[in-house]
Amino acid sequence: MVDHLANTEINSQRIAAVEHCFGASGQPLAVPGRVLLGEGILTKECRKKAKQRIFFLFNDLLVYGTIVINKRKYSSQHIIPLNEVTLETLPDTLQMKNRWMIKTSKKSFVVSAASLTERKEWINHLEECIRHLLSKTGQQPPTEHAAPWIPDKATDICMRCTQTKFSTLTRRHHCRKCGFVVCGECSRQKFLMPRLSPKPLRVCNLCYKQLVAEKKKTEEHRSQAKPFDSSVVGYDPSSGEDSDRSDEDKLEQWPADTEFYTSEVEWSSFHR
């Protein structure tokens, strides 16, 4: 770890630069003891297509956002506490290389680095920060994770009934429980999942049945169990949605996949 950088002028300047790039739409990041360990551009698998995003690794947070002008302006800031994160290395696909999944209880998603070396650096630094943070707080690693959404282009038919074919008139939906791409008929129900949202969310029919059964089982034991106080101080995970809408305010053209996955180009850097 680089705890020696905490409360130093260079670390304060680095964090201030990140805050400046996000501007008023971002949350304050400078707190005593927080260290900016590294930053870089990763490709994030979004619902409609993969997009480059800027990522910042702190000793207690992972922050990412949309690139408007690199090193000058970012938007749609998302903040993920590292004590909620677990990682999973994934195999390459035809479109994406050097992949891994970032999993939390509220959101899970897949990212890829420009090279195998950069993926190794990101994962090693992330895992070290997570171990150090959990050791310091005495917390246990999280065991529940949100399912990542299957990209729209992964299937042309409903992944539940396997009959409905998607078109401009028959739209795709995502089950918030399993992440499958489903049709409207197979996802008519909504269910309240407090760890994901304060409002009921769309789920597929199969997951709805499972969630109702789990709720019924929980309620049967609740009368015998000691009441649980769920009022925990919340952490606002984001100051903007990481939507799949076109980045209308993006002023730069980003490189094609062939250029991004080039070993000679370094897209990430870590502070020592």
Short mmCIF file of N, CA, C and O in Angstrom, two decimals, residues 71-139:
data_model
loop_
_atom_site.label_atom_id
_atom_site.label_comp_id
_atom_site.label_asym_id
_atom_site.label_seq_id
_atom_site.Cartn_x
_atom_site.Cartn_y
_atom_site.Cartn_z
N LYS A 71 -8.74 14.10 -19.31
CA LYS A 71 -7.91 14.84 -18.36
C LYS A 71 -8.41 16.28 -18.12
O LYS A 71 -7.74 17.06 -17.46
N ARG A 72 -9.59 16.61 -18.65
CA ARG A 72 -10.12 17.95 -18.44
C ARG A 72 -11.57 17.95 -17.93
O ARG A 72 -11.91 18.74 -17.06
N LYS A 73 -12.41 17.08 -18.48
CA LYS A 73 -13.80 17.08 -18.08
C LYS A 73 -14.40 15.69 -18.13
O LYS A 73 -14.32 15.01 -19.15
N TYR A 74 -15.02 15.28 -16.99
CA TYR A 74 -15.73 14.01 -16.89
C TYR A 74 -17.13 14.26 -16.36
O TYR A 74 -17.39 15.27 -15.70
N SER A 75 -18.04 13.33 -16.63
CA SER A 75 -19.41 13.45 -16.14
C SER A 75 -19.91 12.10 -15.64
O SER A 75 -19.20 11.09 -15.73
N SER A 76 -21.14 12.07 -15.14
CA SER A 76 -21.78 10.83 -14.66
C SER A 76 -20.90 10.07 -13.69
O SER A 76 -20.57 8.89 -13.90
N GLN A 77 -20.51 10.73 -12.62
CA GLN A 77 -19.62 10.12 -11.63
C GLN A 77 -20.32 8.99 -10.87
O GLN A 77 -21.44 9.16 -10.41
N HIS A 78 -19.64 7.87 -10.75
CA HIS A 78 -20.13 6.73 -9.97
C HIS A 78 -19.08 6.39 -8.91
O HIS A 78 -17.88 6.34 -9.21
N ILE A 79 -19.53 6.14 -7.69
CA ILE A 79 -18.63 5.84 -6.58
C ILE A 79 -18.98 4.48 -5.99
O ILE A 79 -20.12 4.23 -5.62
N ILE A 80 -17.97 3.60 -5.90
CA ILE A 80 -18.18 2.26 -5.36
C ILE A 80 -17.24 2.04 -4.18
O ILE A 80 -16.01 2.03 -4.36
N PRO A 81 -17.76 1.87 -2.96
CA PRO A 81 -16.89 1.55 -1.81
C PRO A 81 -16.21 0.19 -2.03
O PRO A 81 -16.86 -0.78 -2.40
N LEU A 82 -14.90 0.13 -1.82
CA LEU A 82 -14.16 -1.09 -2.10
C LEU A 82 -14.51 -2.24 -1.16
O LEU A 82 -14.31 -3.41 -1.51
N ASN A 83 -15.03 -1.93 0.02
CA ASN A 83 -15.41 -3.02 0.93
C ASN A 83 -16.63 -3.79 0.44
O ASN A 83 -17.00 -4.81 1.01
N GLU A 84 -17.28 -3.29 -0.63
CA GLU A 84 -18.43 -3.98 -1.21
C GLU A 84 -18.07 -4.75 -2.48
O GLU A 84 -18.93 -5.36 -3.10
N VAL A 85 -16.80 -4.71 -2.87
CA VAL A 85 -16.39 -5.21 -4.17
C VAL A 85 -15.74 -6.60 -4.09
O VAL A 85 -14.94 -6.87 -3.20
N THR A 86 -16.10 -7.44 -5.03
CA THR A 86 -15.34 -8.67 -5.30
C THR A 86 -15.08 -8.71 -6.80
O THR A 86 -15.81 -8.10 -7.59
N LEU A 87 -14.04 -9.43 -7.20
CA LEU A 87 -13.62 -9.45 -8.60
C LEU A 87 -13.66 -10.87 -9.15
O LEU A 87 -13.49 -11.84 -8.42
N GLU A 88 -13.89 -10.96 -10.45
CA GLU A 88 -13.89 -12.26 -11.12
C GLU A 88 -13.26 -12.11 -12.50
O GLU A 88 -13.74 -11.33 -13.33
N THR A 89 -12.18 -12.84 -12.76
CA THR A 89 -11.53 -12.81 -14.06
C THR A 89 -12.37 -13.58 -15.07
O THR A 89 -12.90 -14.65 -14.77
N LEU A 90 -12.50 -13.02 -16.28
CA LEU A 90 -13.33 -13.62 -17.31
C LEU A 90 -12.50 -13.92 -18.56
O LEU A 90 -11.50 -13.26 -18.83
N PRO A 91 -12.93 -14.89 -19.36
CA PRO A 91 -12.22 -15.20 -20.61
C PRO A 91 -12.49 -14.12 -21.67
O PRO A 91 -13.47 -13.38 -21.59
N ASP A 92 -11.61 -14.06 -22.65
CA ASP A 92 -11.80 -13.12 -23.76
C ASP A 92 -12.99 -13.53 -24.62
O ASP A 92 -13.38 -14.70 -24.66
N THR A 93 -13.56 -12.54 -25.32
CA THR A 93 -14.55 -12.81 -26.35
C THR A 93 -14.00 -12.26 -27.66
O THR A 93 -12.91 -11.68 -27.70
N LEU A 94 -14.75 -12.42 -28.74
CA LEU A 94 -14.30 -11.90 -30.02
C LEU A 94 -14.19 -10.39 -30.01
O LEU A 94 -13.33 -9.81 -30.67
N GLN A 95 -15.07 -9.75 -29.22
CA GLN A 95 -15.09 -8.28 -29.19
C GLN A 95 -14.26 -7.69 -28.06
O GLN A 95 -13.75 -6.58 -28.18
N MET A 96 -14.14 -8.40 -26.94
CA MET A 96 -13.53 -7.84 -25.74
C MET A 96 -12.40 -8.74 -25.25
O MET A 96 -12.56 -9.96 -25.15
N LYS A 97 -11.27 -8.12 -24.91
CA LYS A 97 -10.13 -8.86 -24.39
C LYS A 97 -9.79 -8.39 -22.97
O LYS A 97 -10.23 -7.32 -22.55
N ASN A 98 -9.05 -9.21 -22.25
CA ASN A 98 -8.52 -8.82 -20.93
C ASN A 98 -9.64 -8.38 -19.99
O ASN A 98 -9.59 -7.32 -19.38
N ARG A 99 -10.66 -9.21 -19.88
CA ARG A 99 -11.89 -8.86 -19.17
C ARG A 99 -11.87 -9.32 -17.72
O ARG A 99 -11.23 -10.30 -17.36
N TRP A 100 -12.62 -8.61 -16.88
CA TRP A 100 -12.94 -9.08 -15.54
C TRP A 100 -14.22 -8.40 -15.08
O TRP A 100 -14.65 -7.39 -15.64
N MET A 101 -14.85 -9.00 -14.08
CA MET A 101 -16.11 -8.47 -13.57
C MET A 101 -15.91 -7.82 -12.21
O MET A 101 -15.22 -8.34 -11.35
N ILE A 102 -16.51 -6.64 -12.05
CA ILE A 102 -16.53 -5.93 -10.78
C ILE A 102 -17.92 -6.16 -10.19
O ILE A 102 -18.92 -5.71 -10.76
N LYS A 103 -17.98 -6.85 -9.06
CA LYS A 103 -19.27 -7.26 -8.50
C LYS A 103 -19.53 -6.57 -7.16
O LYS A 103 -18.67 -6.54 -6.29
N THR A 104 -20.74 -6.02 -7.01
CA THR A 104 -21.20 -5.48 -5.73
C THR A 104 -22.64 -5.91 -5.53
O THR A 104 -23.27 -6.46 -6.44
N SER A 105 -23.19 -5.64 -4.36
CA SER A 105 -24.56 -6.04 -4.08
C SER A 105 -25.58 -5.22 -4.87
O SER A 105 -26.69 -5.66 -5.10
N LYS A 106 -25.18 -4.01 -5.29
CA LYS A 106 -26.12 -3.13 -6.00
C LYS A 106 -25.94 -3.17 -7.51
O LYS A 106 -26.89 -2.95 -8.26
N LYS A 107 -24.72 -3.42 -7.97
CA LYS A 107 -24.46 -3.39 -9.40
C LYS A 107 -23.22 -4.20 -9.72
O LYS A 107 -22.22 -4.12 -9.00
N SER A 108 -23.28 -4.98 -10.79
CA SER A 108 -22.13 -5.73 -11.26
C SER A 108 -21.95 -5.46 -12.76
O SER A 108 -22.94 -5.37 -13.48
N PHE A 109 -20.72 -5.32 -13.19
CA PHE A 109 -20.49 -5.04 -14.60
C PHE A 109 -19.11 -5.54 -15.02
O PHE A 109 -18.24 -5.80 -14.18
N VAL A 110 -18.93 -5.65 -16.34
CA VAL A 110 -17.69 -6.20 -16.91
C VAL A 110 -16.88 -5.07 -17.53
O VAL A 110 -17.42 -4.19 -18.20
N VAL A 111 -15.58 -5.09 -17.28
CA VAL A 111 -14.66 -4.13 -17.89
C VAL A 111 -13.51 -4.89 -18.54
O VAL A 111 -13.29 -6.07 -18.25
N SER A 112 -12.80 -4.21 -19.42
CA SER A 112 -11.62 -4.82 -20.03
C SER A 112 -10.51 -3.79 -20.12
O SER A 112 -10.77 -2.58 -20.26
N ALA A 113 -9.29 -4.25 -20.02
CA ALA A 113 -8.11 -3.40 -20.11
C ALA A 113 -7.49 -3.51 -21.49
O ALA A 113 -7.78 -4.43 -22.25
N ALA A 114 -6.61 -2.56 -21.80
CA ALA A 114 -5.99 -2.54 -23.13
C ALA A 114 -4.99 -3.66 -23.33
O ALA A 114 -4.70 -4.03 -24.46
N SER A 115 -4.47 -4.20 -22.23
CA SER A 115 -3.49 -5.28 -22.35
C SER A 115 -3.62 -6.21 -21.15
O SER A 115 -4.23 -5.86 -20.13
N LEU A 116 -3.06 -7.40 -21.29
CA LEU A 116 -3.08 -8.37 -20.19
C LEU A 116 -2.32 -7.83 -18.99
O LEU A 116 -2.71 -8.05 -17.84
N THR A 117 -1.23 -7.10 -19.24
CA THR A 117 -0.44 -6.51 -18.17
C THR A 117 -1.25 -5.50 -17.38
O THR A 117 -1.22 -5.47 -16.15
N GLU A 118 -2.01 -4.65 -18.09
CA GLU A 118 -2.83 -3.66 -17.40
C GLU A 118 -3.93 -4.31 -16.59
O GLU A 118 -4.25 -3.86 -15.49
N ARG A 119 -4.54 -5.37 -17.14
CA ARG A 119 -5.56 -6.08 -16.35
C ARG A 119 -4.96 -6.63 -15.07
O ARG A 119 -5.54 -6.52 -13.99
N LYS A 120 -3.77 -7.21 -15.18
CA LYS A 120 -3.10 -7.77 -13.99
C LYS A 120 -2.82 -6.67 -12.98
O LYS A 120 -3.03 -6.86 -11.77
N GLU A 121 -2.36 -5.50 -13.44
CA GLU A 121 -2.09 -4.39 -12.53
C GLU A 121 -3.35 -3.92 -11.83
O GLU A 121 -3.36 -3.71 -10.62
N TRP A 122 -4.43 -3.75 -12.60
CA TRP A 122 -5.69 -3.30 -12.00
C TRP A 122 -6.18 -4.30 -10.95
O TRP A 122 -6.55 -3.91 -9.83
N ILE A 123 -6.21 -5.57 -11.31
CA ILE A 123 -6.73 -6.58 -10.38
C ILE A 123 -5.84 -6.69 -9.14
O ILE A 123 -6.35 -6.76 -8.00
N ASN A 124 -4.52 -6.67 -9.31
CA ASN A 124 -3.62 -6.76 -8.16
C ASN A 124 -3.80 -5.58 -7.21
O ASN A 124 -3.85 -5.75 -5.99
N HIS A 125 -3.88 -4.36 -7.76
CA HIS A 125 -4.07 -3.18 -6.92
C HIS A 125 -5.45 -3.19 -6.25
O HIS A 125 -5.56 -2.84 -5.07
N LEU A 126 -6.46 -3.56 -6.98
CA LEU A 126 -7.81 -3.63 -6.40
C LEU A 126 -7.86 -4.64 -5.26
O LEU A 126 -8.37 -4.35 -4.17
N GLU A 127 -7.34 -5.83 -5.49
CA GLU A 127 -7.38 -6.87 -4.47
C GLU A 127 -6.58 -6.47 -3.23
O GLU A 127 -6.99 -6.76 -2.09
N GLU A 128 -5.45 -5.82 -3.44
CA GLU A 128 -4.64 -5.38 -2.30
C GLU A 128 -5.39 -4.33 -1.48
O GLU A 128 -5.40 -4.37 -0.25
N CYS A 129 -6.03 -3.39 -2.15
CA CYS A 129 -6.81 -2.36 -1.45
C CYS A 129 -7.97 -2.97 -0.69
O CYS A 129 -8.25 -2.59 0.45
N ILE A 130 -8.65 -3.92 -1.31
CA ILE A 130 -9.80 -4.57 -0.67
C ILE A 130 -9.36 -5.33 0.57
O ILE A 130 -9.98 -5.24 1.63
N ARG A 131 -8.27 -6.10 0.45
CA ARG A 131 -7.76 -6.86 1.61
C ARG A 131 -7.37 -5.93 2.74
O ARG A 131 -7.70 -6.17 3.91
N HIS A 132 -6.67 -4.87 2.41
CA HIS A 132 -6.21 -3.92 3.43
C HIS A 132 -7.40 -3.26 4.11
O HIS A 132 -7.42 -3.10 5.34
N LEU A 133 -8.41 -2.87 3.34
CA LEU A 133 -9.58 -2.20 3.89
C LEU A 133 -10.40 -3.12 4.78
O LEU A 133 -10.82 -2.74 5.88
N LEU A 134 -10.62 -4.36 4.34
CA LEU A 134 -11.39 -5.31 5.13
C LEU A 134 -10.65 -5.67 6.42
O LEU A 134 -11.26 -5.83 7.48
N SER A 135 -9.32 -5.78 6.32
CA SER A 135 -8.52 -6.07 7.51
C SER A 135 -8.59 -4.94 8.52
O SER A 135 -8.69 -5.17 9.74
N LYS A 136 -8.57 -3.71 8.02
CA LYS A 136 -8.59 -2.55 8.90
C LYS A 136 -9.95 -2.37 9.57
O LYS A 136 -10.02 -1.95 10.73
N THR A 137 -11.02 -2.69 8.85
CA THR A 137 -12.37 -2.48 9.40
C THR A 137 -12.93 -3.72 10.09
O THR A 137 -13.93 -3.63 10.79
N GLY A 138 -12.29 -4.88 9.87
CA GLY A 138 -12.79 -6.11 10.47
C GLY A 138 -13.99 -6.69 9.77
O GLY A 138 -14.64 -7.61 10.29
N GLN A 139 -14.32 -6.18 8.60
CA GLN A 139 -15.47 -6.67 7.86
C GLN A 139 -15.14 -7.96 7.11
O GLN A 139 -13.98 -8.26 6.84
#
